[in-house]
Amino acid sequence: MSRLPHALTLATLYALPLHAQDSTIPATVEQVAPQLGRYTQDVLSDRLWADQDRLSPRDRSLLTVSALVATGRTHQLDPFVSTALDSGVTPEELSELVTHLAFYAGWSVALPAIDRIAAVLDDRGLTADVTLDPELLPYDEDAEAARLASVDATARPVSPGLADATDAVLFADLWRRPGLAPRDRSLVTVAALIANGQAEQLPFHLSRAMDNGLTFEEAREIPHQLAYYAGWPRSFSALTPMRQVFEDRGD
Amino acid sequence: MSRLPHALTLATLYALPLHAQDSTIPATVEQVAPQLGRYTQDVLSDRLWADQDRLSPRDRSLLTVSALVATGRTHQLDPFVSTALDSGVTPEELSELVTHLAFYAGWSVALPAIDRIAAVLDDRGLTADVTLDPELLPYDEDAEAARLASVDATARPVSPGLADATDAVLFADLWRRPGLAPRDRSLVTVAALIANGQAEQLPFHLSRAMDNGLTFEEAREIPHQLAYYAGWPRSFSALTPMRQVFEDRGD
Amino acid sequence: MSRLPHALTLATLYALPLHAQDSTIPATVEQVAPQLGRYTQDVLSDRLWADQDRLSPRDRSLLTVSALVATGRTHQLDPFVSTALDSGVTPEELSELVTHLAFYAGWSVALPAIDRIAAVLDDRGLTADVTLDPELLPYDEDAEAARLASVDATARPVSPGLADATDAVLFADLWRRPGLAPRDRSLVTVAALIANGQAEQLPFHLSRAMDNGLTFEEAREIPHQLAYYAGWPRSFSALTPMRQVFEDRGD
C-alpha cells in the first residue's frame, strides 16, 4: 500500500479537502496516539474511502454525516460535511438530511448539527435553497398500506399519539419531500439506526432502502463504513438483521 | 391548525418562555433547515405540548428534561428546565431528578446537567432547598419483597457488589427520598430507559410507575413525547415491552 | 462508615488527586444537588474505589476511563486519566487504550479523548512513548481459528469488507500490539461494550478476557464499577450474558 506524505496522513484523519490540511492537523494525535494517525492513513484513507467500487464517496459521506449527527458527535462534523459537499451532496440535501434525523434521532442532536452545517456552508459561500411547500412525491400505495397495517398492529394500540404522528407527519409528509431522494433518505435512516444500535427497526428500513434503489453490493458495505465512525460493535449487531433481509429478498 | 407569528414559531423550537424569545431565535435554523422550524411550530408546539388532555405540561417537562439529561444532551437543557419550572416542577424536584439520574444514566451525564440547572435557577433567583436527612418514605413491603427476590435470582449470583448497592443505596435510600414523589421518580426512570434504549428494564419500571399512580392514558403518551427528543426508533422499541405490561395489568 | 473532611468529600466527586482538590470543587453540586455530593463520598469514595479486594484501583481506572471514552463523555475524563496514571497506568497504555477504542466505539469518540489525555499528560510533564512498529504478540492459534470460523459464518456473507478489516486490522494487528496487555485490552473492550449497551458481543469478549487472565472475582465486580459511570441499566443488561459465560466456563 502506498504511503502519502506525512501532512496528508494526518489531514485525512479528518478526511479534509487537501487545501485545508495545513491548518487543521491535530498535533495531539501525533503526540499521544501516532498509531491512530497511521491507521487513519492506511486503513481509512488508502482503503475505505478510496474503495469506490463497493460504495461511492457520496454514499460514504451521507452515511458518515448521518452517523455523526445521529450519535450527537457534532464536534467531528465539519470535515465530513465538507467532504459531502465535495462529493456532490447539495446544501438542500444536507438540510433535508438533518431535518429527517430530527425525527429519527431527536431534535436534541439535529439542532447542534444545524449550527455546524450552517458554519461550513457559510465558509464556502453556499446557501441551502429549501422549498418550504414542494409538491410531495406520490405515495407508493402498496408500501404505504403494508406500513400502515404494521403500525395499526403494533403502535396504535399502545400509543395512539405516536401512531398518528407517524402516519401524519413522517409518512404523509417528511418521507415524501422531494429534496432528498427516497433511496438516500433510506440510507440516512439506516445509518442512524445502526449507529445508535437500533437493530429492531433495521429490517423494515433496509428493505425499504433496497426497494428504493439501494443495491445489494452497496448495502453490504454500509456496516464496514459505519464501523469506523460508530464503532465495530454497532456494525456487528447489524449483521444478523441485515442477513435476514437479504435472505428474505433472495439476494 | 392556526399559525402563530413567525418569531414565536422559532422561539418554540426551544420551547422558550415568550419573554425570552427575541434573543434566542437560532438564525441557523431559518437559514439551513426552515422546514424543521415549521415542524417545530406545527407539530411540537401546536399539537404535542398543547395537548394537555393526554399528558400535563408538567409531565411533558419531566419526561423531556429526563431524556435530555439521560442522553447527555446538556446543551439543549436550559429552555426545558425553564419550562419545567413554569409548569410547577420545584427546584427541589429538579435536584432529586438529577440525583436520581446519576444512578440511572451515570454520574457522567448528571454532573454537566447540574451546571445547567444551577445556571437556570440562578437566572431566575431561585435556590434548591434540599433536605439532606429527610424522613424516608416507608417501604412498600410487598413490592420490595418481590424486587429483592428478583435481584437475588438475577443480579447477586453474577455481581454481588452491584446487587448490594442496588439494595442498600437505590431501594433502601434513593427511591425513598420524599423530595420527588414515587410516581414522578418512576416517570423520570422510564424516560431515561426509553431514551437510552434500555427496553429490558422497562417492564419492571413501567409497572412500578403505574403502581405509583401513573394512569394508562398518561403512560401511552410517553413514547409520543419522547420520540421528538430521543428519536422515533427509541420510542418504537419501547412499544412491545409497554404492551406486555398493559396486557399483564389488564389495561 | 467514616466521614472524611468536607473538601475531600467533594473532591472525590471527581476522584481527584488530593493536591488538586481546592481549585476544582464544583460549587454547583453543593448548591443544587448536595445529596449527590454525599452519595459520591459515602458510596463511590468510601466503598467503591476503596474496595481493593474485589478490584484494583488500576482496573477500576481502566474501566472508568474506557466507559467515559466509549460513551463520548470527554468533559468528565481528566480526573480519571489522572487517577489512572496515579494507579500505575502508563502513558503508552493510555495511548493504546484510546487507539483500541477508536475501533470499538468509533473515531468520533477517540479523537476528543486524545485531546484530554494530551492535556493531562502535558500538565504532568509526561509524554507517551509509543512504538510504531513493535514486534507483535504471537497469535493464539486456537483462539484465532475459532474467531475466524465465527466471522466466516456470521460476518463475511453479509459484509465482506467488514469481515476483511476485522481480520486484517483488528485481530492481525491491533490486538497483537504489545503496548497494552491482552488481559487489559479485553478489559477495555468489555467496559466499552457494557457502557454502550452492546450485550451481543459481551460473551465473546468476556470469555476472551478470562482466557487472557481476568479472574472470576474481578469479572463480577465490573458491572458494579460501571454502574456509576454509565448508569445502572447498562450494568443490569450485562448480567444475563455474563452469567452465561460464567456457567459455560464452570465458574
Short mmCIF file of C-alpha atoms in Angstrom, two decimals, chain B residues 99 101-111 161-170, chain C residues 13 36 39-40 42-45 47-49 54 60 64 67-68 76 80 194 221-235:
data_model
loop_
_atom_site.label_atom_id
_atom_site.label_comp_id
_atom_site.label_asym_id
_atom_site.label_seq_id
_atom_site.Cartn_x
_atom_site.Cartn_y
_atom_site.Cartn_z
CA THR B 99 -29.53 12.88 41.57
CA LEU B 101 -30.49 10.05 37.02
CA ALA B 102 -26.88 9.91 38.25
CA PHE B 103 -27.74 6.32 39.16
CA TYR B 104 -29.96 5.54 36.16
CA ALA B 105 -27.81 7.13 33.44
CA GLY B 106 -24.45 7.73 35.10
CA TRP B 107 -22.57 10.38 37.07
CA SER B 108 -21.06 11.43 33.73
CA VAL B 109 -24.35 12.85 32.47
CA ALA B 110 -25.64 14.11 35.83
CA LEU B 111 -22.72 16.41 36.60
CA GLY B 161 -21.29 -5.78 44.66
CA LEU B 162 -23.89 -4.47 42.24
CA ALA B 163 -26.70 -6.35 44.00
CA ASP B 164 -25.71 -5.00 47.41
CA ALA B 165 -25.55 -1.41 46.16
CA THR B 166 -28.92 -1.82 44.43
CA ASP B 167 -30.48 -2.86 47.73
CA ALA B 168 -28.65 -0.53 50.11
CA VAL B 169 -28.38 2.64 48.05
CA LEU B 170 -31.07 2.65 45.37
CA LEU C 13 -16.76 13.55 43.28
CA LEU C 36 -25.30 13.66 45.08
CA TYR C 39 -23.53 9.76 47.72
CA THR C 40 -20.25 10.39 45.98
CA ASP C 42 -20.27 7.64 51.05
CA VAL C 43 -20.79 5.26 48.14
CA LEU C 44 -18.18 5.98 45.47
CA SER C 45 -15.23 7.09 47.58
CA ARG C 47 -17.00 2.00 49.34
CA LEU C 48 -16.45 1.53 45.61
CA TRP C 49 -12.99 2.93 44.93
CA ARG C 54 -12.70 -7.00 44.63
CA ARG C 60 -11.22 0.49 38.27
CA THR C 64 -13.91 4.05 34.13
CA ALA C 67 -16.52 3.78 29.74
CA LEU C 68 -16.21 7.58 29.57
CA GLN C 76 -15.51 14.13 32.59
CA PHE C 80 -9.94 9.78 35.78
CA ILE C 194 -21.29 -2.65 28.66
CA GLU C 221 -17.13 -6.52 40.02
CA ILE C 222 -17.04 -4.93 36.54
CA PRO C 223 -20.79 -4.16 36.31
CA HIS C 224 -20.67 -2.69 39.82
CA GLN C 225 -17.89 -0.26 38.87
CA LEU C 226 -19.52 0.72 35.58
CA ALA C 227 -22.99 1.27 37.05
CA TYR C 228 -21.95 4.64 38.49
CA TYR C 229 -20.41 5.93 35.27
CA ALA C 230 -22.67 4.51 32.55
CA GLY C 231 -25.84 4.01 34.57
CA TRP C 232 -27.44 1.14 36.45
CA PRO C 233 -29.47 -0.16 33.47
CA ARG C 234 -26.39 -0.77 31.30
CA SER C 235 -24.87 -2.91 34.05
#
